PDB file of C-alpha atoms in Angstrom:
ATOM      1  CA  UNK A  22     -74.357 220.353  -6.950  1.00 65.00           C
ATOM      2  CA  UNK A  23     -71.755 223.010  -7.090  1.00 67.00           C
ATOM      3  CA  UNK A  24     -69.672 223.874  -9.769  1.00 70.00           C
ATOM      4  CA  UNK A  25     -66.414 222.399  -7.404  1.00 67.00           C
ATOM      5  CA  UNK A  26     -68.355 218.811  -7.102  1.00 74.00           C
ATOM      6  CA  UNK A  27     -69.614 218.984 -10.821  1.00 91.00           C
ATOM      7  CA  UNK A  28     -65.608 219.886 -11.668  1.00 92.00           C
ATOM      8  CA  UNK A  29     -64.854 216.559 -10.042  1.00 94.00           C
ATOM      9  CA  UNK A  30     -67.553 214.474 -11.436  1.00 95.00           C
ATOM     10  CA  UNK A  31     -66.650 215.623 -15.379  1.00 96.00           C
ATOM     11  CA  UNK A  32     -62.930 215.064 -14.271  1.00 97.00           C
ATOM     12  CA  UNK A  33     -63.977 211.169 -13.092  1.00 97.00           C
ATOM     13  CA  UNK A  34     -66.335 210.719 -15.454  1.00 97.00           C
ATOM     14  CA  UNK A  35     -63.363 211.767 -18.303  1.00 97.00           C
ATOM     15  CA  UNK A  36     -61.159 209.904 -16.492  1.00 97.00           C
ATOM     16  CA  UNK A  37     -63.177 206.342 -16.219  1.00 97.00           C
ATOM     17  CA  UNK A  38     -63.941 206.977 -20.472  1.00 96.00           C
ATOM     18  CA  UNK A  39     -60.319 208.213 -20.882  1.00 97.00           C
ATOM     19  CA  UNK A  40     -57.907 205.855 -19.679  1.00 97.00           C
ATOM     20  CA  UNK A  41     -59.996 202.987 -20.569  1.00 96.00           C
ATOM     21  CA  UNK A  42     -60.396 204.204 -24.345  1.00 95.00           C
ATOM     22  CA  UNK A  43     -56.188 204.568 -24.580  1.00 95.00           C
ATOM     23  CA  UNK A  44     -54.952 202.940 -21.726  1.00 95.00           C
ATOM     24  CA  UNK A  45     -53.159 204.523 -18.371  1.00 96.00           C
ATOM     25  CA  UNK A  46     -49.044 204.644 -19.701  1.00 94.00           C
ATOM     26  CA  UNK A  47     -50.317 206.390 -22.641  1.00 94.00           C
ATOM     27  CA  UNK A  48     -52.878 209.133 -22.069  1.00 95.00           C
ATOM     28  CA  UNK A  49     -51.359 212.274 -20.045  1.00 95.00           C
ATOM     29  CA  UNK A  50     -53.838 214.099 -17.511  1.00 96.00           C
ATOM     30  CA  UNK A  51     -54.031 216.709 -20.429  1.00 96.00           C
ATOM     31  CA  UNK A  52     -56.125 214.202 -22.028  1.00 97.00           C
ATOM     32  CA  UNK A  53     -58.006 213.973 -18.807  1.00 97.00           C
ATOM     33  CA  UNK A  54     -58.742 217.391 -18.631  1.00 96.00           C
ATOM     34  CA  UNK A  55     -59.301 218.385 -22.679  1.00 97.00           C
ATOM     35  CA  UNK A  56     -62.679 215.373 -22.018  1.00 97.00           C
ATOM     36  CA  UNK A  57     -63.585 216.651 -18.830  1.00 97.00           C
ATOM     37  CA  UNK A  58     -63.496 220.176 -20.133  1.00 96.00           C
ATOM     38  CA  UNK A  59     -61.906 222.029 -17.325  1.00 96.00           C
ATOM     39  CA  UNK A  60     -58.550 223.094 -16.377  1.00 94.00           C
ATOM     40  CA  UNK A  61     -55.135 221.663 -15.059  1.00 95.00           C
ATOM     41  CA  UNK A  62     -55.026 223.479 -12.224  1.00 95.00           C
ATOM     42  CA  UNK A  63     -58.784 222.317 -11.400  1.00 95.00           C
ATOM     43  CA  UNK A  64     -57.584 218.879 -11.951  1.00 96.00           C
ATOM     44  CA  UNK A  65     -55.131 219.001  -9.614  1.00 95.00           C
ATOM     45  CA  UNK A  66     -57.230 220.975  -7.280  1.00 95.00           C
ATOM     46  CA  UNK A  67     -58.999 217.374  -6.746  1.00 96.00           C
ATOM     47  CA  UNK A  68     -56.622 215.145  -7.471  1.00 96.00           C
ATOM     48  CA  UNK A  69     -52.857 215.091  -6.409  1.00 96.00           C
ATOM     49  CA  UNK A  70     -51.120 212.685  -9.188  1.00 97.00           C
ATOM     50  CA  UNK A  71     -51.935 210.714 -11.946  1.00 97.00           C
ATOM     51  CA  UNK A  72     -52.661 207.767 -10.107  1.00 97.00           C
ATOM     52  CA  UNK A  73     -55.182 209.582  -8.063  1.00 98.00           C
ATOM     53  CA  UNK A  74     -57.242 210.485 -11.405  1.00 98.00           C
ATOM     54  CA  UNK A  75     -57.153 207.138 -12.428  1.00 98.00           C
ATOM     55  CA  UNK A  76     -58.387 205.711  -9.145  1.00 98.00           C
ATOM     56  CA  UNK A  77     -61.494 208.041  -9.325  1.00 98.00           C
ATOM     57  CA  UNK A  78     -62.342 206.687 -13.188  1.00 98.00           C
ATOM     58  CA  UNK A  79     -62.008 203.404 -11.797  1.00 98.00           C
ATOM     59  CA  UNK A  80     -64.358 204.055  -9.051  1.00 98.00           C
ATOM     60  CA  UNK A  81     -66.956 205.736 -10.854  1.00 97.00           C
ATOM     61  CA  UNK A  82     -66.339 202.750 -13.342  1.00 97.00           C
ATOM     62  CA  UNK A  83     -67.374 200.015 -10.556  1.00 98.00           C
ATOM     63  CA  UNK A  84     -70.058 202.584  -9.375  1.00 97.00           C
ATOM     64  CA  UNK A  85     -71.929 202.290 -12.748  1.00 96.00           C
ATOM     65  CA  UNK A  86     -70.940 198.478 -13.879  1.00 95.00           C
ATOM     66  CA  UNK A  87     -72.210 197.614 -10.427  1.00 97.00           C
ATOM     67  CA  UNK A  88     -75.414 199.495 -10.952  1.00 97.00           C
ATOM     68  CA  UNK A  89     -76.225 197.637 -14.076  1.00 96.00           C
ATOM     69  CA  UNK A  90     -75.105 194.550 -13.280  1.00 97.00           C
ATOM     70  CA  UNK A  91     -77.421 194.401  -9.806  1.00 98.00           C
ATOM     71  CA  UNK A  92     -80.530 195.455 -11.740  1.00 98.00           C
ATOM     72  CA  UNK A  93     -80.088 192.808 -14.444  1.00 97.00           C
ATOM     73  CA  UNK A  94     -79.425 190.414 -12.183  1.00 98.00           C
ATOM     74  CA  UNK A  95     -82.561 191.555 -10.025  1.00 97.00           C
ATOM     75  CA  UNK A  96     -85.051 191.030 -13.340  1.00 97.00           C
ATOM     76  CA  UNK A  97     -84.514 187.255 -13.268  1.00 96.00           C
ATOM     77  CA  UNK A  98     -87.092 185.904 -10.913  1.00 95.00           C
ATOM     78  CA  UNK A  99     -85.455 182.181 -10.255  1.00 95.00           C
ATOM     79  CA  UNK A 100     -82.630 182.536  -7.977  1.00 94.00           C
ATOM     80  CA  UNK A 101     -81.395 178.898  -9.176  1.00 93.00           C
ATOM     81  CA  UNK A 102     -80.648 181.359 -12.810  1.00 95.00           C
ATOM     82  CA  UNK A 103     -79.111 184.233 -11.567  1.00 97.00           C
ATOM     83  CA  UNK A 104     -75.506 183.441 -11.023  1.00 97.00           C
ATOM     84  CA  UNK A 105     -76.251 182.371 -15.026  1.00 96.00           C
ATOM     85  CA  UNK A 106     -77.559 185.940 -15.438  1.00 97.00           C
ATOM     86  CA  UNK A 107     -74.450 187.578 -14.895  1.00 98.00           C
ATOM     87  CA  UNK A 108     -72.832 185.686 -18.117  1.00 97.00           C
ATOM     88  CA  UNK A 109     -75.868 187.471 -20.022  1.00 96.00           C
ATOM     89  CA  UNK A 110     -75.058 190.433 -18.595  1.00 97.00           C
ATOM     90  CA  UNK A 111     -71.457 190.226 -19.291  1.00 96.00           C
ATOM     91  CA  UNK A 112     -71.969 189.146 -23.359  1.00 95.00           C
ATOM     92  CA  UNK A 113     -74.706 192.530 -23.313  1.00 95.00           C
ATOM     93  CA  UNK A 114     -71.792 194.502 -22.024  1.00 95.00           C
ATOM     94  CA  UNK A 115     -69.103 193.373 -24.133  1.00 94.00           C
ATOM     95  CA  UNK A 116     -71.426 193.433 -27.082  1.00 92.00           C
ATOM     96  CA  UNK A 117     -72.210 197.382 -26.539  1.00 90.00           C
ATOM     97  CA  UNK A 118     -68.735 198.978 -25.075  1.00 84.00           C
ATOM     98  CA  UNK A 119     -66.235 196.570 -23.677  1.00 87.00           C
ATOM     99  CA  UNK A 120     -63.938 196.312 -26.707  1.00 89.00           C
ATOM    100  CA  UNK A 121     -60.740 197.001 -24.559  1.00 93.00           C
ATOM    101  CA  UNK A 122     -61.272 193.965 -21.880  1.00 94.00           C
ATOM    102  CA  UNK A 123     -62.546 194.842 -18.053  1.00 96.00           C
ATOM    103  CA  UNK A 124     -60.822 198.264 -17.417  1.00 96.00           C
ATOM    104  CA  UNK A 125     -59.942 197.144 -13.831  1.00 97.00           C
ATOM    105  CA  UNK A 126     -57.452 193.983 -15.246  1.00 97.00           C
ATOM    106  CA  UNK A 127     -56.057 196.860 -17.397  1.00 96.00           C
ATOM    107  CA  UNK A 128     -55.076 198.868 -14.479  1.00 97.00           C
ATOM    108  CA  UNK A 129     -54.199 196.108 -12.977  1.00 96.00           C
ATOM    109  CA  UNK A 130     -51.798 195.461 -15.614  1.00 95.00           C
ATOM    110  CA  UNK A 131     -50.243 198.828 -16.215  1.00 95.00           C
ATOM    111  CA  UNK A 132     -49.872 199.753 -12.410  1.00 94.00           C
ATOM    112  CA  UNK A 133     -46.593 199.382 -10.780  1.00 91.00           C
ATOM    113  CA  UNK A 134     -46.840 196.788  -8.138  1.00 92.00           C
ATOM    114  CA  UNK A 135     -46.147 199.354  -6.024  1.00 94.00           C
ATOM    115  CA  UNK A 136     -49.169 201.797  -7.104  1.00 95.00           C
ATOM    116  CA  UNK A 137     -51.857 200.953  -3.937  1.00 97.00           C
ATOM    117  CA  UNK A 138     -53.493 204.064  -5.474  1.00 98.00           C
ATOM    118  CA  UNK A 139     -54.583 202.542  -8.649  1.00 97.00           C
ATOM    119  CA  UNK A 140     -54.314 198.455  -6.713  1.00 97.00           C
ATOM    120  CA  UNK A 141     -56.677 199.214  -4.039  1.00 98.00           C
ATOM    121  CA  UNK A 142     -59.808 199.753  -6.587  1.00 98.00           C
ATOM    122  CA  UNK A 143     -59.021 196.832  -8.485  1.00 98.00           C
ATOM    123  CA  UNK A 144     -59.079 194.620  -5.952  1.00 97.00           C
ATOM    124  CA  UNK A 145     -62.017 196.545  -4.697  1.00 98.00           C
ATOM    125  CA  UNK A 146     -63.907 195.295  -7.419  1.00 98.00           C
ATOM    126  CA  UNK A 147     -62.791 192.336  -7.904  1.00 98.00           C
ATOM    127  CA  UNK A 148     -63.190 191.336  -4.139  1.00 98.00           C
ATOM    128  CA  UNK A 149     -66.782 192.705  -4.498  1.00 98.00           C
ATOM    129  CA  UNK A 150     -67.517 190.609  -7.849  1.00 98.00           C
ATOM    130  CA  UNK A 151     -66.506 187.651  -6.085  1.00 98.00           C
ATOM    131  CA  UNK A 152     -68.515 188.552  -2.887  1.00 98.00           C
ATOM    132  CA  UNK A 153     -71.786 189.020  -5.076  1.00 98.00           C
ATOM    133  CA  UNK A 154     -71.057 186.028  -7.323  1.00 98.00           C
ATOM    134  CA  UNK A 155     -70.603 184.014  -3.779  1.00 98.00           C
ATOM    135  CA  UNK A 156     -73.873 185.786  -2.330  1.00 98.00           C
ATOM    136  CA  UNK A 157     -76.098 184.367  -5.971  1.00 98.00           C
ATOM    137  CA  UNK A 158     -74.755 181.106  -5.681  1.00 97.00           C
ATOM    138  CA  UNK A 159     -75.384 180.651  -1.851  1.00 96.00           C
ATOM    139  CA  UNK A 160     -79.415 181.753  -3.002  1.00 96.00           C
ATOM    140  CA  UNK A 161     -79.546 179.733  -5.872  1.00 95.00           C
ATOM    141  CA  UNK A 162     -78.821 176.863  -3.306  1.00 94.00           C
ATOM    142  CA  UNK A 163     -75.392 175.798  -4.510  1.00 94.00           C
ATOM    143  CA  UNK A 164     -73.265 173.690  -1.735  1.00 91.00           C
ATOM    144  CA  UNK A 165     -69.429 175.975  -1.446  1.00 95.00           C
ATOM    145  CA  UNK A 166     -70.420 179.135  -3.124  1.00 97.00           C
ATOM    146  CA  UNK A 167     -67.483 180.551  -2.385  1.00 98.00           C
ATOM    147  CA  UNK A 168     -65.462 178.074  -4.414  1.00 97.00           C
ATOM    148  CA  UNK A 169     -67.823 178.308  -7.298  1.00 97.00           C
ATOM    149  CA  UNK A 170     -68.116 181.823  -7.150  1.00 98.00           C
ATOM    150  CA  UNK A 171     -63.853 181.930  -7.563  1.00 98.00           C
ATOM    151  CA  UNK A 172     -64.310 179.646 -10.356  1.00 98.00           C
ATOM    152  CA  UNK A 173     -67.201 181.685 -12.312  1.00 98.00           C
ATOM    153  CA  UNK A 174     -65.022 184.987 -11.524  1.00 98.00           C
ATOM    154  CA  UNK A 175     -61.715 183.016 -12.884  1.00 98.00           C
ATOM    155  CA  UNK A 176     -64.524 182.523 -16.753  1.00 98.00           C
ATOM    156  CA  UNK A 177     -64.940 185.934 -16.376  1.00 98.00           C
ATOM    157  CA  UNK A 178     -61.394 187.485 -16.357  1.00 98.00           C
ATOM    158  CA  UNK A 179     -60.631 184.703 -18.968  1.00 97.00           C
ATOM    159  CA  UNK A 180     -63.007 186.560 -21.471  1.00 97.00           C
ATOM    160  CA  UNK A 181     -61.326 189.870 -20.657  1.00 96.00           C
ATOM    161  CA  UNK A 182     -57.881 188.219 -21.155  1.00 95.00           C
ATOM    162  CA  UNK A 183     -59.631 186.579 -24.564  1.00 96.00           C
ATOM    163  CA  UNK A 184     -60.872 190.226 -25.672  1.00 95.00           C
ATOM    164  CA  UNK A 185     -57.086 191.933 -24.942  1.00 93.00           C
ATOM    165  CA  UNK A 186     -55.372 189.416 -26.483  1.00 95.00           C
ATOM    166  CA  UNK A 187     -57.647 188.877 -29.730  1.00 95.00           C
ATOM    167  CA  UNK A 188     -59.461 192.076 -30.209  1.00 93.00           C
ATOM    168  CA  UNK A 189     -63.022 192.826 -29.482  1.00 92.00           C
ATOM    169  CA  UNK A 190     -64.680 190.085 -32.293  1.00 94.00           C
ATOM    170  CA  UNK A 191     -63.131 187.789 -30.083  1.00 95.00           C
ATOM    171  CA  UNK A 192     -66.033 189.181 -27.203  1.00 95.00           C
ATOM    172  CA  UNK A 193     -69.450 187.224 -28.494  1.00 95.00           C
ATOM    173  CA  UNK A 194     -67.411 183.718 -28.345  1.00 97.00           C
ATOM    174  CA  UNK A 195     -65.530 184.488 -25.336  1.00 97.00           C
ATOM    175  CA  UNK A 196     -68.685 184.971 -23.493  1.00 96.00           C
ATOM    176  CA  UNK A 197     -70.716 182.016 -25.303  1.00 97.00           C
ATOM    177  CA  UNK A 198     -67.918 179.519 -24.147  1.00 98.00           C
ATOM    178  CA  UNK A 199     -67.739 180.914 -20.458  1.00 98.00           C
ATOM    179  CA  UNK A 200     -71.630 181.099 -20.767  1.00 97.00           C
ATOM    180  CA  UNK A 201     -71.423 177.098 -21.204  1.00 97.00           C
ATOM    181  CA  UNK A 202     -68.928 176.281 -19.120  1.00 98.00           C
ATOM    182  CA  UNK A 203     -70.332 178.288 -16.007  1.00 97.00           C
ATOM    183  CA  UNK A 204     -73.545 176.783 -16.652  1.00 96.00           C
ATOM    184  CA  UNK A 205     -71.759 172.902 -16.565  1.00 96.00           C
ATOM    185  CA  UNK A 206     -70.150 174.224 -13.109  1.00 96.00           C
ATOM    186  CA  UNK A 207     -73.597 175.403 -11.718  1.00 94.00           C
ATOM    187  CA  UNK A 208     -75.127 172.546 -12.631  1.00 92.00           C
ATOM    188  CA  UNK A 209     -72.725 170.395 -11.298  1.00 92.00           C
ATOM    189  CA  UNK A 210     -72.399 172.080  -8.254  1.00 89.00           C
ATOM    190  CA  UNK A 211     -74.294 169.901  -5.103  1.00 78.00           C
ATOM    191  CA  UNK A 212     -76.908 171.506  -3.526  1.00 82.00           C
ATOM    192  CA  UNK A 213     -76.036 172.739  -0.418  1.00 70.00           C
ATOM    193  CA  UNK A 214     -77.824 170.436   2.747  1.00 70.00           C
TER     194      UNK A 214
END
């Protein structure tokens, strides 16, 4: 990789670790750029405003969290379990670095309405969440996946709201009540015909 492309993946890197750490409003790009160890005028080689810095951490956030959560998924055998398997997933996560809540409601949160810069990965991820949470219940055989996929997606922004409002102890019984209560809507779901 050259030193240019390894510039830009400290900057996202710094950026993703960053602005979720201390938010977007409050962290300057100096922050950005005292993490990523390289220069302002690097940082701006790559990336035109603010908004364009936080995009990238985002990004490189979904890259990673979609990573993971794929080959976790992937290790449970039954395809009837998986959509389940992403509530273990999510309790593992928030249990080992998701103090601050799901870094995409965050931005979500902080950027103007206005921002499509930081808006369009949000909604990237969350589109694709939904998408793979749709694609697990249509293999585990559920009738309307896409419905129950919007409601399991809908128990897992409510722990993220549960963990911003009440703090990061609030995390292992956010995720045990969605646990249950996703598991009550899978099982309830019909089988498709």
């Amino acid at each position: 990789m050259s030193s240019r492309g390894r510039a830009k993946e400290l900057l996202t890197e710094a950026a993703d670790t960053v602005f979720y750490e201390h938010g977007i409003s409050s962290t300057s790009v100096d922050a950005v750029v005292e993490a990523a160890g390289v220069s302002k005028p690097t940082l701006y080689a790559h990336f035109p405003t603010k908004s364009a810095v936080v995009a990238a951490g985002l990004r490189h956030r979904h890259t990673a969290r979609r990573a993971e959560l794929e080959a976790w998924v992937a290790r449970e055998d039954d395809p009837r379990r998986r959509p389940l398997a992403v509530f273990r997933w999510l309790a593992a996560w928030y249990a080992e670095g998701g103090r601050r809540g799901c870094a995409f409601l965050n931005a979500a949160v902080e950027a103007p309405q206005t921002d499509r810069t930081i808006r369009a990965p949000v909604q990237e991820e969350k589109t694709w969440l939904l998408t793979f949470l749709s694609r697990l219940c249509a293999e585990a055989g559920c009738a309307s996946p896409d419905d129950l996929a919007s409601q399991l997606l809908l128990l897992i922004d409510g722990v993220a709201g549960r963990v911003v409002v009440h703090g990061p102890d609030a995390a292992p019984q956010a995720t045990a009540a969605a646990t249950r209560a996703a598991a009550a809507l899978i099982d309830a779901a019909e089988p498709a015909p």
